[in-house]
């Protein structure tokens, strides 16, 4: 095992994962194999363009090849020449301004966000936290005591989302240490874990110690929730389904979020099949995120008009009980549900979450601009 960081003065280690196809060719070689072909790249170009290191588990690589959808799913983990496009930013959701302690954000009154690690089992090319993941970041929780003191002073906070990176690259003892600082608070009624590990390395959830981890949350009188990240039905393996059903039988709840990605899943048939499969496994489709204008990843964005066509097309293909997702733009001002285009040529939206409670649920609109992919692309007025 490799030591990666310290939490509360104790050594936290990464879980030993399945063998990787490559650990770090972006930094070890000047010749990089991109989807479009080999290209000579200097370390300075990698840094200037915020190109995420290449890392993919053997399990995921084999899963997407055997899924019949490799031509789409390869874009999730394999680097592309399009990453040299310098447009976009590295903090599209205003995470810096909502950080209240190192590694802990409090943007919405009821929810705290704890960044437990800067590592993932594999690295998504579209990641909106590429400023952090795969690096030794100072934006990761280092003092859980400080975070606990903040939570204790904010009784309006009802849940904490543990994210990163992916918290399940940490060993189970390290996750228990995090719970040591969260479970004592009676005003926290749920603990969520955001993870793509069930796609990348579902064998992680075969660890018997994880059952005890979730049971500990239940015994404390709180809900244990895993937010999975399946972007495409081709990512859902039999191993993942088996682990999900096993944990559900023990009381763990599951939600799924995915990102609308050009060339990957920008097809209502694919996403409807993905959501139907999630529902069948007992994983509630939760958010369909509009792709963010992330530096080096803006090429994944789908125009809002097309996104709404896809969102409506998904709903046309699902039964009533399967229609549980919201099409969301996670903007720095808040989570915005994208509703529809009006006959007046405007895009209609609603704040699903906002720092200002009086704005939550409010419908607003902006004039449409063809090709617009983000709120900031739409003119005000």
Coordinates of N, CA and C in Angstrom, one line a residue, residues 150-364:
X150 N -16.8 22.8 13.2 CA -17.6 23.6 12.4 C -19.0 23.0 12.3
X151 N -19.1 21.7 12.1 CA -20.4 21.0 12.0 C -21.2 21.2 13.3
X152 N -20.5 21.1 14.4 CA -21.2 21.2 15.7 C -21.8 22.6 15.9
X153 N -21.2 23.6 15.2 CA -21.7 24.9 15.3 C -22.8 25.3 14.3
X154 N -23.1 24.3 13.5 CA -24.1 24.5 12.4 C -25.2 23.4 12.4
X155 N -26.2 23.6 13.4 CA -27.2 22.6 13.5 C -28.2 22.5 12.4
X156 N -28.1 23.5 11.4 CA -29.0 23.4 10.3 C -28.5 22.4 9.3
X157 N -27.3 21.9 9.4 CA -26.7 20.9 8.5 C -27.2 19.5 8.9
X158 N -27.9 18.9 7.9 CA -28.6 17.6 8.2 C -27.8 16.4 7.6
X159 N -26.9 16.7 6.7 CA -26.2 15.6 6.0 C -24.8 16.0 5.5
X160 N -23.9 15.1 5.4 CA -22.6 15.3 4.9 C -22.4 14.4 3.8
X161 N -21.8 14.9 2.7 CA -21.4 14.1 1.5 C -19.9 14.0 1.5
X162 N -19.5 12.7 1.6 CA -18.0 12.4 1.6 C -17.6 12.1 0.2
X163 N -16.7 13.0 -0.4 CA -16.4 12.8 -1.8 C -14.9 13.0 -1.9
X164 N -14.4 13.5 -3.1 CA -13.0 13.7 -3.3 C -12.7 14.2 -4.7
X165 N -11.9 13.5 -5.5 CA -11.5 12.1 -5.4 C -12.6 11.1 -5.0
X166 N -12.2 9.9 -4.8 CA -13.2 8.9 -4.5 C -12.8 8.4 -3.1
X167 N -13.8 8.5 -2.1 CA -13.5 8.1 -0.8 C -13.1 6.6 -0.6
X168 N -13.6 5.8 -1.6 CA -13.4 4.3 -1.4 C -12.0 3.9 -1.9
X169 N -11.2 4.8 -2.4 CA -9.8 4.4 -2.5 C -9.1 4.4 -1.2
X170 N -9.6 5.0 -0.2 CA -9.1 4.9 1.2 C -9.5 3.6 1.8
X171 N -8.6 3.1 2.7 CA -9.0 1.8 3.3 C -10.1 2.1 4.3
X172 N -10.7 1.0 4.7 CA -11.9 1.1 5.6 C -11.6 1.7 6.9
X173 N -10.5 1.5 7.5 CA -10.1 2.1 8.7 C -10.1 3.6 8.6
X174 N -9.7 4.1 7.5 CA -9.7 5.6 7.3 C -11.1 6.1 7.2
X175 N -12.0 5.4 6.6 CA -13.4 5.8 6.5 C -14.0 5.8 7.9
X176 N -13.6 4.8 8.7 CA -14.2 4.7 10.1 C -13.7 6.0 10.9
X177 N -12.5 6.4 10.6 CA -11.9 7.6 11.3 C -12.8 8.8 10.9
X178 N -13.2 8.9 9.7 CA -14.1 10.0 9.3 C -15.4 10.0 10.0
X179 N -15.9 8.7 10.1 CA -17.2 8.6 10.8 C -17.1 8.9 12.3
X180 N -15.9 8.7 12.9 CA -15.7 9.0 14.3 C -16.1 10.5 14.6
X181 N -15.8 11.3 13.6 CA -16.0 12.8 13.7 C -17.4 13.2 13.2
X182 N -18.2 12.3 12.6 CA -19.5 12.7 12.1 C -20.7 12.2 12.8
X183 N -20.5 10.9 13.2 CA -21.7 10.2 13.8 C -22.2 10.8 15.2
X184 N -21.3 11.4 16.0 CA -21.8 12.0 17.2 C -22.8 13.1 17.1
X185 N -23.0 13.7 16.0 CA -23.9 14.9 15.9 C -25.3 14.4 15.6
X186 N -26.2 14.7 16.5 CA -27.6 14.3 16.3 C -28.3 15.0 15.2
X187 N -27.8 16.2 14.8 CA -28.5 16.9 13.7 C -28.1 16.4 12.3
X188 N -27.1 15.5 12.2 CA -26.8 14.9 11.0 C -27.7 13.6 10.9
X189 N -28.6 13.5 9.9 CA -29.4 12.3 9.8 C -29.0 11.4 8.6
X190 N -28.1 11.9 7.8 CA -27.6 11.0 6.8 C -26.1 11.2 6.4
X191 N -25.5 10.2 6.0 CA -24.1 10.3 5.5 C -24.1 9.7 4.1
X192 N -23.6 10.5 3.2 CA -23.6 10.1 1.8 C -22.1 9.9 1.4
X193 N -21.9 9.0 0.4 CA -20.6 8.7 -0.2 C -20.7 8.9 -1.7
X194 N -20.0 9.8 -2.3 CA -20.0 9.9 -3.7 C -18.9 9.1 -4.3
X195 N -19.2 8.2 -5.2 CA -18.2 7.3 -5.7 C -18.5 6.8 -7.2
X196 N -17.4 6.6 -7.9 CA -17.5 5.9 -9.2 C -16.8 4.5 -9.1
X197 N -16.5 4.1 -7.9 CA -15.8 2.9 -7.7 C -16.6 1.6 -8.1
X198 N -17.9 1.7 -8.0 CA -18.7 0.6 -8.5 C -18.6 0.4 -10.0
X199 N -18.2 1.4 -10.7 CA -17.9 1.2 -12.1 C -16.5 0.8 -12.3
X200 N -15.6 1.4 -11.6 CA -14.1 1.3 -11.9 C -13.5 0.0 -11.2
X201 N -14.0 -0.3 -10.0 CA -13.4 -1.4 -9.2 C -14.4 -1.9 -8.2
X202 N -15.5 -2.6 -8.7 CA -16.5 -3.0 -7.8 C -16.1 -4.0 -6.7
X203 N -14.9 -4.6 -7.0 CA -14.4 -5.6 -6.0 C -14.1 -4.9 -4.6
X204 N -14.0 -3.6 -4.6 CA -13.8 -2.9 -3.4 C -14.9 -3.2 -2.4
X205 N -16.1 -3.3 -3.0 CA -17.3 -3.5 -2.1 C -17.5 -4.9 -1.7
X206 N -16.6 -5.8 -2.0 CA -16.6 -7.2 -1.5 C -15.9 -7.3 -0.2
X207 N -15.3 -6.2 0.3 CA -14.6 -6.1 1.5 C -15.6 -6.3 2.7
X208 N -15.5 -7.4 3.5 CA -16.5 -7.6 4.5 C -16.5 -6.4 5.6
X209 N -15.4 -5.7 5.7 CA -15.3 -4.6 6.7 C -16.2 -3.5 6.3
X210 N -16.6 -3.4 5.0 CA -17.4 -2.3 4.6 C -18.9 -2.5 5.1
X211 N -19.3 -3.7 5.2 CA -20.6 -4.0 5.7 C -20.7 -3.5 7.2
X212 N -19.7 -3.6 7.9 CA -19.6 -3.1 9.3 C -19.6 -1.6 9.3
X213 N -19.0 -1.0 8.3 CA -18.9 0.5 8.2 C -20.4 1.0 8.0
X214 N -21.1 0.5 7.1 CA -22.5 0.9 6.9 C -23.4 0.6 8.0
X215 N -23.2 -0.6 8.6 CA -24.0 -0.9 9.8 C -23.7 0.0 10.9
X216 N -22.5 0.5 11.1 CA -22.3 1.5 12.1 C -23.1 2.8 11.9
X217 N -23.3 3.2 10.7 CA -24.1 4.4 10.4 C -25.5 4.1 10.7
X218 N -26.0 2.9 10.4 CA -27.4 2.6 10.7 C -27.6 2.5 12.2
X219 N -26.7 1.9 12.9 CA -26.8 1.8 14.4 C -26.9 3.2 15.1
X220 N -26.1 4.2 14.4 CA -26.1 5.5 15.0 C -27.4 6.3 14.7
X221 N -28.3 5.6 14.0 CA -29.6 6.2 13.7 C -29.6 7.1 12.5
X222 N -28.7 6.9 11.6 CA -28.6 7.7 10.4 C -28.7 6.9 9.1
X223 N -29.0 7.5 8.0 CA -29.1 6.8 6.8 C -27.7 6.8 6.1
X224 N -27.4 5.6 5.6 CA -26.2 5.5 4.8 C -26.6 5.5 3.3
X225 N -26.0 6.4 2.6 CA -26.4 6.6 1.2 C -25.1 6.5 0.3
X226 N -25.1 5.7 -0.7 CA -24.1 5.7 -1.7 C -24.6 6.3 -3.0
X227 N -23.9 7.4 -3.5 CA -24.3 8.0 -4.7 C -23.3 7.4 -5.8
X228 N -23.9 6.5 -6.6 CA -23.0 5.9 -7.6 C -22.9 6.9 -8.8
X229 N -22.0 6.5 -9.7 CA -21.7 7.4 -10.9 C -21.6 6.5 -12.1
X230 N -22.8 6.1 -12.6 CA -22.8 5.4 -13.9 C -23.3 6.3 -14.9
X231 N -22.4 6.6 -15.9 CA -22.7 7.5 -17.0 C -23.3 6.8 -18.2
X232 N -23.2 5.5 -18.2 CA -23.6 4.7 -19.4 C -23.9 3.3 -19.0
X233 N -24.9 2.7 -19.6 CA -25.3 1.3 -19.2 C -24.1 0.3 -19.4
X234 N -23.2 0.7 -20.3 CA -22.0 -0.2 -20.5 C -21.0 -0.2 -19.4
X235 N -21.2 0.7 -18.4 CA -20.4 0.7 -17.2 C -20.9 -0.2 -16.1
X236 N -22.1 -0.7 -16.2 CA -22.8 -1.4 -15.1 C -22.4 -2.9 -15.3
X237 N -21.6 -3.4 -14.5 CA -21.1 -4.8 -14.6 C -22.0 -5.7 -13.7
X238 N -21.9 -7.0 -13.9 CA -22.5 -7.9 -13.0 C -22.0 -7.8 -11.6
X239 N -20.7 -7.6 -11.5 CA -20.1 -7.4 -10.2 C -20.7 -6.2 -9.4
X240 N -20.8 -5.1 -10.1 CA -21.4 -3.9 -9.5 C -22.8 -4.2 -9.0
X241 N -23.6 -4.8 -9.9 CA -25.0 -5.1 -9.5 C -25.1 -6.1 -8.3
X242 N -24.2 -7.0 -8.3 CA -24.2 -8.0 -7.1 C -23.9 -7.2 -5.8
X243 N -22.9 -6.3 -5.9 CA -22.5 -5.6 -4.7 C -23.6 -4.6 -4.2
X244 N -24.3 -4.0 -5.2 CA -25.3 -3.1 -4.9 C -26.5 -3.8 -4.2
X245 N -26.9 -4.9 -4.8 CA -28.0 -5.7 -4.2 C -27.7 -6.2 -2.8
X246 N -26.4 -6.6 -2.6 CA -26.0 -7.1 -1.3 C -26.1 -5.9 -0.2
X247 N -25.6 -4.8 -0.6 CA -25.6 -3.7 0.4 C -27.1 -3.1 0.6
X248 N -27.9 -3.1 -0.4 CA -29.2 -2.7 -0.3 C -30.0 -3.6 0.7
X249 N -29.7 -4.9 0.6 CA -30.4 -5.9 1.5 C -30.0 -5.6 3.0
X250 N -28.9 -4.8 3.2 CA -28.5 -4.5 4.6 C -28.9 -3.1 4.9
X251 N -29.7 -2.4 4.1 CA -30.3 -1.1 4.5 C -29.6 0.1 3.9
X252 N -28.6 -0.1 3.0 CA -27.9 1.1 2.4 C -28.7 1.5 1.2
X253 N -28.9 2.8 1.1 CA -29.6 3.4 0.0 C -28.7 3.8 -1.1
X254 N -29.2 3.8 -2.3 CA -28.4 4.1 -3.5 C -29.1 5.1 -4.4
X255 N -28.4 6.1 -4.8 CA -28.8 7.1 -5.8 C -27.7 7.0 -7.0
X256 N -28.1 7.5 -8.1 CA -27.1 7.6 -9.2 C -27.1 9.0 -9.8
X257 N -25.9 9.5 -10.1 CA -25.8 10.7 -10.8 C -24.9 10.4 -12.0
X258 N -25.2 11.1 -13.1 CA -24.3 11.0 -14.3 C -24.2 12.3 -15.0
X259 N -23.3 12.4 -15.9 CA -23.0 13.6 -16.6 C -23.4 13.4 -18.1
X260 N -24.0 14.4 -18.6 CA -24.4 14.4 -20.1 C -23.1 14.7 -20.8
X261 N -22.6 13.8 -21.6 CA -21.3 13.9 -22.3 C -21.4 13.7 -23.8
X262 N -20.9 14.6 -24.5 CA -20.8 14.5 -26.0 C -20.0 13.3 -26.3
X263 N -20.4 12.6 -27.3 CA -19.8 11.4 -27.9 C -19.9 10.1 -27.0
X264 N -20.3 10.3 -25.7 CA -20.4 9.2 -24.8 C -21.8 8.7 -24.6
X265 N -22.7 9.6 -24.1 CA -24.1 9.2 -23.8 C -25.1 10.2 -24.2
X266 N -24.8 11.1 -25.2 CA -25.7 12.1 -25.6 C -26.8 11.5 -26.6
X267 N -27.5 10.5 -26.0 CA -28.5 9.7 -26.8 C -29.6 9.3 -25.8
X268 N -30.8 9.7 -26.0 CA -31.9 9.4 -25.1 C -32.1 7.9 -24.9
X269 N -31.8 7.1 -25.9 CA -31.9 5.6 -25.8 C -31.0 5.1 -24.8
X270 N -29.7 5.5 -24.9 CA -28.7 5.0 -24.0 C -29.0 5.4 -22.6
X271 N -29.3 6.7 -22.3 CA -29.5 7.2 -21.0 C -30.8 6.6 -20.4
X272 N -31.9 6.4 -21.2 CA -33.1 5.7 -20.7 C -32.8 4.3 -20.3
X273 N -32.0 3.6 -21.1 CA -31.6 2.2 -20.7 C -30.7 2.2 -19.4
X274 N -29.9 3.2 -19.3 CA -29.0 3.3 -18.1 C -29.9 3.6 -16.8
X275 N -30.8 4.5 -16.9 CA -31.7 4.8 -15.8 C -32.6 3.6 -15.5
X276 N -33.1 3.0 -16.5 CA -34.0 1.8 -16.3 C -33.2 0.7 -15.6
X277 N -32.0 0.5 -16.0 CA -31.1 -0.5 -15.3 C -30.9 -0.2 -13.9
X278 N -30.5 1.1 -13.6 CA -30.3 1.6 -12.3 C -31.6 1.3 -11.4
X279 N -32.7 1.7 -11.9 CA -34.0 1.5 -11.2 C -34.2 0.0 -10.9
X280 N -33.9 -0.8 -11.8 CA -34.1 -2.3 -11.7 C -33.2 -2.8 -10.5
X281 N -32.0 -2.2 -10.4 CA -31.1 -2.6 -9.3 C -31.4 -2.0 -7.9
X282 N -32.3 -1.0 -7.9 CA -32.7 -0.3 -6.7 C -31.8 0.9 -6.5
X283 N -31.3 1.4 -7.6 CA -30.5 2.7 -7.5 C -31.4 3.8 -8.2
X284 N -31.8 4.8 -7.4 CA -32.7 5.8 -7.9 C -31.9 6.8 -8.8
X285 N -32.2 7.0 -10.1 CA -31.6 8.0 -10.9 C -31.9 9.4 -10.2
X286 N -30.9 10.2 -10.1 CA -30.9 11.3 -9.2 C -30.7 12.6 -10.0
X287 N -29.5 12.8 -10.5 CA -29.1 13.9 -11.3 C -28.6 13.5 -12.6
X288 N -29.0 14.2 -13.7 CA -28.3 14.2 -15.0 C -27.7 15.5 -15.1
X289 N -26.4 15.6 -14.9 CA -25.7 16.9 -14.9 C -25.4 17.4 -16.3
X290 N -25.6 18.6 -16.5 CA -25.1 19.3 -17.7 C -23.6 19.4 -17.6
X291 N -22.9 19.0 -18.6 CA -21.4 19.1 -18.6 C -20.9 20.5 -18.3
X292 N -19.9 20.6 -17.5 CA -19.4 21.9 -17.0 C -18.3 22.4 -18.0
X293 N -18.2 23.8 -18.0 CA -17.1 24.4 -18.8 C -15.7 24.3 -18.1
X294 N -15.3 23.1 -17.9 CA -14.0 22.8 -17.2 C -12.8 23.0 -18.2
X295 N -11.8 23.6 -17.8 CA -10.6 23.8 -18.7 C -10.1 22.4 -19.1
X296 N -10.0 22.2 -20.4 CA -9.5 21.0 -21.0 C -10.6 19.9 -21.1
X297 N -11.8 20.2 -20.7 CA -12.9 19.3 -20.8 C -14.2 19.9 -21.3
X298 N -14.1 21.1 -21.8 CA -15.3 21.7 -22.4 C -15.8 21.0 -23.6
X299 N -15.0 20.2 -24.3 CA -15.4 19.5 -25.5 C -16.5 18.5 -25.2
X300 N -16.7 18.1 -23.9 CA -17.7 17.2 -23.5 C -19.1 17.8 -23.4
X301 N -19.1 19.2 -23.4 CA -20.4 19.8 -23.2 C -21.4 19.6 -24.4
X302 N -22.6 19.5 -24.1 CA -23.7 19.4 -25.1 C -24.5 20.6 -25.0
X303 N -24.9 21.2 -26.2 CA -25.7 22.5 -26.1 C -27.0 22.2 -25.4
X304 N -27.5 23.3 -24.7 CA -28.7 23.1 -23.9 C -29.9 22.7 -24.7
X305 N -30.1 23.1 -25.9 CA -31.2 22.7 -26.7 C -31.2 21.2 -26.9
X306 N -30.0 20.7 -27.2 CA -29.9 19.2 -27.4 C -30.1 18.5 -26.1
X307 N -29.5 19.1 -25.0 CA -29.7 18.5 -23.7 C -31.2 18.3 -23.3
X308 N -32.0 19.3 -23.6 CA -33.4 19.2 -23.3 C -34.1 18.2 -24.2
X309 N -33.7 18.1 -25.4 CA -34.3 17.1 -26.3 C -34.0 15.7 -25.7
X310 N -32.7 15.5 -25.2 CA -32.4 14.2 -24.7 C -33.1 14.0 -23.4
X311 N -33.2 15.0 -22.5 CA -33.9 14.8 -21.2 C -35.4 14.5 -21.5
X312 N -36.0 15.1 -22.4 CA -37.4 14.8 -22.7 C -37.5 13.4 -23.3
X313 N -36.5 13.1 -24.2 CA -36.5 11.7 -24.8 C -36.4 10.6 -23.8
X314 N -35.6 10.9 -22.8 CA -35.4 9.9 -21.7 C -36.8 9.6 -21.0
X315 N -37.4 10.7 -20.7 CA -38.7 10.6 -20.0 C -39.8 9.9 -20.8
X316 N -39.7 10.1 -22.1 CA -40.7 9.4 -23.0 C -40.5 7.9 -23.0
X317 N -39.3 7.5 -22.6 CA -39.0 6.1 -22.7 C -39.0 5.3 -21.4
X318 N -39.3 6.1 -20.3 CA -39.3 5.5 -19.0 C -40.8 5.4 -18.4
X319 N -41.0 4.4 -17.5 CA -42.3 4.4 -16.8 C -42.3 5.5 -15.8
X320 N -43.5 5.7 -15.3 CA -43.7 6.8 -14.3 C -42.8 6.6 -13.1
X321 N -42.6 5.4 -12.5 CA -41.8 5.3 -11.3 C -40.3 5.4 -11.6
X322 N -39.9 5.3 -12.9 CA -38.5 5.5 -13.2 C -38.1 6.9 -13.5
X323 N -39.1 7.8 -13.6 CA -38.7 9.2 -13.9 C -38.4 10.0 -12.6
X324 N -37.2 9.7 -12.1 CA -36.8 10.3 -10.8 C -35.7 11.3 -10.9
X325 N -35.1 11.4 -12.2 CA -33.9 12.3 -12.3 C -34.3 13.7 -12.6
X326 N -33.4 14.6 -12.3 CA -33.6 16.0 -12.7 C -32.4 16.4 -13.6
X327 N -32.6 17.2 -14.6 CA -31.6 17.7 -15.5 C -31.0 18.9 -14.9
X328 N -29.8 18.9 -14.4 CA -29.3 19.9 -13.5 C -28.0 20.5 -14.0
X329 N -27.9 21.8 -13.9 CA -26.7 22.6 -14.1 C -26.1 23.0 -12.8
X330 N -25.0 22.4 -12.4 CA -24.4 22.8 -11.1 C -23.5 24.0 -11.2
X331 N -24.2 25.1 -11.2 CA -23.6 26.4 -11.5 C -23.0 27.0 -10.1
X332 N -22.1 28.0 -10.2 CA -21.6 28.5 -9.0 C -22.6 29.2 -8.2
X333 N -23.8 29.6 -8.8 CA -24.8 30.3 -8.0 C -25.8 29.3 -7.4
X334 N -25.7 28.0 -7.8 CA -26.6 27.0 -7.2 C -26.8 25.9 -8.2
X335 N -27.6 24.9 -7.8 CA -28.0 23.8 -8.7 C -29.3 24.3 -9.4
X336 N -29.2 24.4 -10.7 CA -30.3 24.9 -11.5 C -30.9 23.8 -12.3
X337 N -32.2 23.5 -12.1 CA -32.9 22.5 -13.0 C -33.2 23.2 -14.3
X338 N -32.8 22.5 -15.4 CA -33.1 23.0 -16.7 C -34.5 22.4 -17.1
X339 N -35.5 23.3 -17.4 CA -36.8 22.8 -17.5 C -37.2 22.7 -19.0
X340 N -37.1 23.7 -19.8 CA -37.6 23.6 -21.2 C -37.3 24.9 -21.9
X341 N -37.6 24.9 -23.2 CA -37.6 26.1 -24.0 C -39.0 26.5 -24.2
X342 N -39.2 27.8 -24.0 CA -40.6 28.4 -24.2 C -40.8 28.8 -25.7
X343 N -42.1 29.0 -26.0 CA -42.4 29.5 -27.3 C -41.9 30.9 -27.6
X344 N -41.5 31.6 -26.5 CA -41.0 32.9 -26.6 C -39.5 33.0 -26.8
X345 N -38.9 31.8 -27.1 CA -37.5 31.8 -27.4 C -36.6 31.8 -26.2
X346 N -37.1 31.6 -25.0 CA -36.3 31.7 -23.8 C -36.1 30.3 -23.2
X347 N -35.0 30.1 -22.4 CA -34.8 28.9 -21.7 C -35.3 29.1 -20.3
X348 N -36.2 28.2 -19.8 CA -36.8 28.3 -18.5 C -36.0 27.3 -17.6
X349 N -35.7 27.8 -16.4 CA -35.0 27.1 -15.4 C -35.5 27.4 -14.0
X350 N -35.0 26.6 -13.0 CA -35.5 26.7 -11.7 C -34.4 26.4 -10.7
X351 N -34.2 27.1 -9.7 CA -33.2 26.8 -8.7 C -33.6 25.6 -7.8
X352 N -32.9 24.5 -8.0 CA -33.1 23.3 -7.2 C -32.5 23.5 -5.8
X353 N -31.3 24.2 -5.8 CA -30.6 24.5 -4.6 C -30.0 25.9 -4.8
X354 N -29.9 26.6 -3.7 CA -29.3 28.0 -3.7 C -28.8 28.3 -2.3
X355 N -27.8 29.1 -2.2 CA -27.4 29.6 -0.9 C -28.4 30.4 -0.2
X356 N -29.2 31.1 -1.0 CA -30.3 31.9 -0.5 C -31.6 31.1 -0.6
X357 N -32.1 30.7 0.6 CA -33.3 29.8 0.6 C -34.5 30.4 -0.2
X358 N -34.6 31.7 -0.2 CA -35.8 32.3 -0.9 C -35.7 32.1 -2.4
X359 N -34.6 31.8 -2.9 CA -34.5 31.5 -4.4 C -34.8 30.1 -4.8
X360 N -34.8 29.2 -3.8 CA -35.0 27.8 -4.1 C -36.4 27.6 -4.6
X361 N -36.6 26.9 -5.8 CA -37.9 26.7 -6.4 C -38.3 27.8 -7.3
X362 N -37.6 28.9 -7.4 CA -38.0 30.0 -8.2 C -37.7 29.7 -9.7
X363 N -38.6 29.9 -10.5 CA -38.4 29.8 -12.0 C -38.0 31.1 -12.6
X364 N -37.0 31.0 -13.4 CA -36.5 32.2 -14.2 C -36.1 31.8 -15.6

